[in-house]
Rosetta silent file (secondary structure, phi, psi, omega in degrees, C-alpha in Angstrom):
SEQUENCE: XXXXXXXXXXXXXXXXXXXXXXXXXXXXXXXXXXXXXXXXXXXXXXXXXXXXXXXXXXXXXXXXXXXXXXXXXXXXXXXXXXXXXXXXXXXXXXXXXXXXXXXXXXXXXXXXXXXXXXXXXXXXXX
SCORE:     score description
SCORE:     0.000 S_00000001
   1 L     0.000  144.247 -177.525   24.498   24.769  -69.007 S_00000001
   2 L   -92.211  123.026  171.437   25.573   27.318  -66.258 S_00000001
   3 L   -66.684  117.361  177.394   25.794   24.960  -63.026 S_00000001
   4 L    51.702   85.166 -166.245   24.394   26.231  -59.501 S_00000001
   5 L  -124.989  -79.178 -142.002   24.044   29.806  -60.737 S_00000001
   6 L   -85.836  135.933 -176.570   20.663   31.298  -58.894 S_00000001
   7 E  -150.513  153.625 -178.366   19.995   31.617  -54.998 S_00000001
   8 L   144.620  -35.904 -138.480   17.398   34.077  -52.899 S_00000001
   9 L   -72.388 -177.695  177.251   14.627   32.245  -53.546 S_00000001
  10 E   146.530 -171.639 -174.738   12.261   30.819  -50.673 S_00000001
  11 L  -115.813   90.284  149.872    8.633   31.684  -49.269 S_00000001
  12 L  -119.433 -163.369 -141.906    6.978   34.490  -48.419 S_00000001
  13 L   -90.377  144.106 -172.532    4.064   36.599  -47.925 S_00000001
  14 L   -52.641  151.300 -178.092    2.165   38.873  -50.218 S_00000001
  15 L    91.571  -10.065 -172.737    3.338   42.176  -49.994 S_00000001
  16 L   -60.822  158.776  110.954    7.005   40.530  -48.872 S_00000001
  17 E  -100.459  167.618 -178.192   10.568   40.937  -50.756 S_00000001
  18 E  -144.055  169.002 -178.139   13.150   38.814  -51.799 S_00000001
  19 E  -136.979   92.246 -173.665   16.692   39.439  -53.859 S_00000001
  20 E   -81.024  139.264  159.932   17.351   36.614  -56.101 S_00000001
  21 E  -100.088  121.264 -157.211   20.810   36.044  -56.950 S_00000001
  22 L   -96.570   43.354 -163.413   22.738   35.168  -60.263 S_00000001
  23 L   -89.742   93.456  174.637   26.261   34.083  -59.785 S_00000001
  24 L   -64.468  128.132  159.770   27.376   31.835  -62.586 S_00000001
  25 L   -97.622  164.621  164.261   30.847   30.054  -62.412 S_00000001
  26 L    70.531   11.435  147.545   33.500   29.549  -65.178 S_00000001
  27 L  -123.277  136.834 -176.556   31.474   32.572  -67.098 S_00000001
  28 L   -86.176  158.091 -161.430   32.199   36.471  -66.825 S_00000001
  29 L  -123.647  -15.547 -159.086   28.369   37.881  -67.240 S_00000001
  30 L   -78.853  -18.830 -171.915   30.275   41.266  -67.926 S_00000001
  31 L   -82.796  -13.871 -158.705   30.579   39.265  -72.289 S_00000001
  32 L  -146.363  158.718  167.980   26.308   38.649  -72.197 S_00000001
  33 E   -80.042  115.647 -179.299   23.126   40.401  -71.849 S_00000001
  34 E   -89.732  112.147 -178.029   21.583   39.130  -68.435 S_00000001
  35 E   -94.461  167.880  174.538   17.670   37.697  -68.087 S_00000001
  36 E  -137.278  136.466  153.364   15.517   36.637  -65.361 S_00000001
  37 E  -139.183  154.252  173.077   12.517   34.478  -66.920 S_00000001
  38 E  -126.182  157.219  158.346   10.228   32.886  -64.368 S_00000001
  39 E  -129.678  135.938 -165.337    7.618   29.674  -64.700 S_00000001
  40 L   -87.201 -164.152 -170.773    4.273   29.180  -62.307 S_00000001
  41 L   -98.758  141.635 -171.285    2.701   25.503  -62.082 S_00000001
  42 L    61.379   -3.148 -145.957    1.175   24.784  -65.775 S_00000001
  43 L  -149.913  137.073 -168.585    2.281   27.373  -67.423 S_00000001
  44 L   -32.656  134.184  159.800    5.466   28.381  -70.240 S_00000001
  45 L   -27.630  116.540  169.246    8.601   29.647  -69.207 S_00000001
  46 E  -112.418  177.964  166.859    7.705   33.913  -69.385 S_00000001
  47 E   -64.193  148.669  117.884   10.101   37.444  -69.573 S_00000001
  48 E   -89.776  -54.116 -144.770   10.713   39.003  -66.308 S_00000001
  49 E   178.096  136.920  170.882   13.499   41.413  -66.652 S_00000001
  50 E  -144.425  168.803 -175.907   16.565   41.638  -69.075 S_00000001
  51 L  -155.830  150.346 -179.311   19.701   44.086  -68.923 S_00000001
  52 L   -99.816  154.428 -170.788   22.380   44.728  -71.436 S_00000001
  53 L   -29.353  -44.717  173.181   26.181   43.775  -70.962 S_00000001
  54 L   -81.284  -12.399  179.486   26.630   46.978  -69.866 S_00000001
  55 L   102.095  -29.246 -163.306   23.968   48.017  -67.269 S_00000001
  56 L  -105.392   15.113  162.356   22.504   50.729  -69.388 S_00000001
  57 L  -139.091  123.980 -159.404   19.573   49.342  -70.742 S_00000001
  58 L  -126.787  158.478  175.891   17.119   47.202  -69.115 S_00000001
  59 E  -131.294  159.323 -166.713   13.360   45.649  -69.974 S_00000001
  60 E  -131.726  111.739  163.951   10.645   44.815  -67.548 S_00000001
  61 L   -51.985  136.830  176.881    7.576   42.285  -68.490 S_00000001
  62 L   -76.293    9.103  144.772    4.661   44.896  -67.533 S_00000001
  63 L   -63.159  -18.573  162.732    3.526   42.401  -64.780 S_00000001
  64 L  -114.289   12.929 -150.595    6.538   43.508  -62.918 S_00000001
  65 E   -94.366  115.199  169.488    7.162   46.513  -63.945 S_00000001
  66 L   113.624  -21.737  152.768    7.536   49.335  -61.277 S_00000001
  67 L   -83.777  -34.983 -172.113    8.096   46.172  -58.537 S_00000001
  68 E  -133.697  162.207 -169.361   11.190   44.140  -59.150 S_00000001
  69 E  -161.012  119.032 -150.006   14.482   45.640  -60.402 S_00000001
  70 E   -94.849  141.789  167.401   17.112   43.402  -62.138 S_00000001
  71 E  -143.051  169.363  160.525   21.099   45.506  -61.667 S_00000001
  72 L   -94.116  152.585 -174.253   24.593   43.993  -62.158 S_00000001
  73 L  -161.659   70.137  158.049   27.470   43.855  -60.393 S_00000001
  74 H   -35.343  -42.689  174.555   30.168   42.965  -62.639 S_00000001
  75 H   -76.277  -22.943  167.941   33.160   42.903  -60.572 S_00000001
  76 H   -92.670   14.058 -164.278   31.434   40.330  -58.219 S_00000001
  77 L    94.270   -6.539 -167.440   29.930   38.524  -60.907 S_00000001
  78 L  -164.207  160.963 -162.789   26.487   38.795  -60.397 S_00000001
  79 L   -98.967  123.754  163.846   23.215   39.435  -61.182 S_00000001
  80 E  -151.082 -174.395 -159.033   20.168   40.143  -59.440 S_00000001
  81 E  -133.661   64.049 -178.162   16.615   40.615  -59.175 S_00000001
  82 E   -45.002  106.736  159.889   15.284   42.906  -56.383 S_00000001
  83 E  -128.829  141.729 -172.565   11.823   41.921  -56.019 S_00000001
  84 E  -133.782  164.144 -164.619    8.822   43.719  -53.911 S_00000001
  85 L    85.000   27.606 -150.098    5.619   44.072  -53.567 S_00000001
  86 L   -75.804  133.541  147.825    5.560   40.107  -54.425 S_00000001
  87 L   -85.853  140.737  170.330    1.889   38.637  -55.342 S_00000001
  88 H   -33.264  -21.624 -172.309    0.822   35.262  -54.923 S_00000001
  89 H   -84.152  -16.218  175.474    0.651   35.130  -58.951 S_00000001
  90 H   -64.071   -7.855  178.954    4.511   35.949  -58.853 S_00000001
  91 L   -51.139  109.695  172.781    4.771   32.126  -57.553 S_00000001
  92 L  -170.240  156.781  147.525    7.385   30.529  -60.005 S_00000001
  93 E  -117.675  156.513 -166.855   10.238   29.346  -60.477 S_00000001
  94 E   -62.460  124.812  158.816   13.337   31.821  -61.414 S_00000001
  95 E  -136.761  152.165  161.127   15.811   31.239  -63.511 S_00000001
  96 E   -91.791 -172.640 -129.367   18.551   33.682  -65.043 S_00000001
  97 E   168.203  122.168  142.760   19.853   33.293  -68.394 S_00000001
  98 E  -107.083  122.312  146.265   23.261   34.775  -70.842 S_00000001
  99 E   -89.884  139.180  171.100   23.013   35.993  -74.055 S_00000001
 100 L   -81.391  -35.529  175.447   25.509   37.277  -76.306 S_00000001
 101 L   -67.960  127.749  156.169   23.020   39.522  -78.437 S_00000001
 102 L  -119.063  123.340  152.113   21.043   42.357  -76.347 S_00000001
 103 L  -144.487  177.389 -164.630   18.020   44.269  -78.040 S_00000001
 104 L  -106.103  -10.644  136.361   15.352   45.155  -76.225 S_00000001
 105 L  -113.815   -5.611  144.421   13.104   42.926  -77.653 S_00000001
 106 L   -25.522  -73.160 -156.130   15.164   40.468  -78.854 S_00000001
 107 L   -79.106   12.992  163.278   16.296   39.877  -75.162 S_00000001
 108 L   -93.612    5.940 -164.526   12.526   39.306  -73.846 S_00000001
 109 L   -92.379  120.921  136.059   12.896   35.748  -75.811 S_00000001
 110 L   -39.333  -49.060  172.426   14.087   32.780  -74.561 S_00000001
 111 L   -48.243  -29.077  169.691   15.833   32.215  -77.664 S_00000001
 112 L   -57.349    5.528 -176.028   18.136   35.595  -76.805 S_00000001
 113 L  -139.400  120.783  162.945   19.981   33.139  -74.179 S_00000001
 114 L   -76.765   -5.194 -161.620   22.306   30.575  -74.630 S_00000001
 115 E  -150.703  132.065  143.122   23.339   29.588  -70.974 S_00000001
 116 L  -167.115  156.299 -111.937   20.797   29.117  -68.139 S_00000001
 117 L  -103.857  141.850  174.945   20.859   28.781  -64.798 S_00000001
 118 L   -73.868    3.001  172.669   18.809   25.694  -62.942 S_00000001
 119 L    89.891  131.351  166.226   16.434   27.869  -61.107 S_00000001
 120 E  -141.737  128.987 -136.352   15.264   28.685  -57.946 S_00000001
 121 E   -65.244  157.920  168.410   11.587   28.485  -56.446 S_00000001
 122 E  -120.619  139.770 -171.486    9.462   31.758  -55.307 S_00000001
 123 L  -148.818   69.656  174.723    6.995   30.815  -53.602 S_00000001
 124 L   -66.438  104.163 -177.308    4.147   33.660  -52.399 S_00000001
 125 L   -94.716  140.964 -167.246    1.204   32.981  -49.949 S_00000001
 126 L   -64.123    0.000    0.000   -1.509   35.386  -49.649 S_00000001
């Protein structure tokens, strides 16, 4: 497990943003394909947002799609997850995720990630 990786997270109001952040130690993220999956109260771990080792291909769950916007920043290490426009249904919590395999549907899977992060809550009120 990647230890203390994800930070941003906290509460505010629909229509709000936040910038979650993915900073793993003792692993270079520049070797894996990077995910955001989030989980609400009840309900399965889903996709958010994946990106390939390199930055040049990314996936969006269409519940976020055109609102949040996952980039890289290899030389610092980290990952993140610009998100706006939040809705109350966006309440979960975040976690990021490495894979060594990227496809582009492949990497909407949990199973596409070997290492993830312990999460950190979103929390929208209408």
């Amino acid at each position: 497990q990647v230890q203390r990786v994800e930070s941003g997270g906290g509460l505010v109001q629909a229509g709000g943003s936040l910038r979650l952040s993915c900073a793993p130690s003792g692993r270079a993220i520049s070797r894996y394909a990077m995910g955001w999956f989030r989980q609400g109260p009840g309900k399965e771990r889903e996709f958010v947002a994946t990106m390939s080792w390199s930055g040049g291909s990314t996936s969006y769950a269409d519940s976020v799609k055109g609102r949040f916007t996952i980039s890289r920043d290899n030389a610092k290490n980290t990952v993140y997850l610009q998100m706006n426009s939040l809705k109350p249904e966006d309440t979960a919590v975040y976690y990021c995720a490495a894979g060594q395999v990227y496809g582009s549907s492949w990497s909407e899977m949990t199973q596409a990630y070997d290492y993830w992060g312990q999460g950190t809550q979103v929390t929208v009120s209408p």
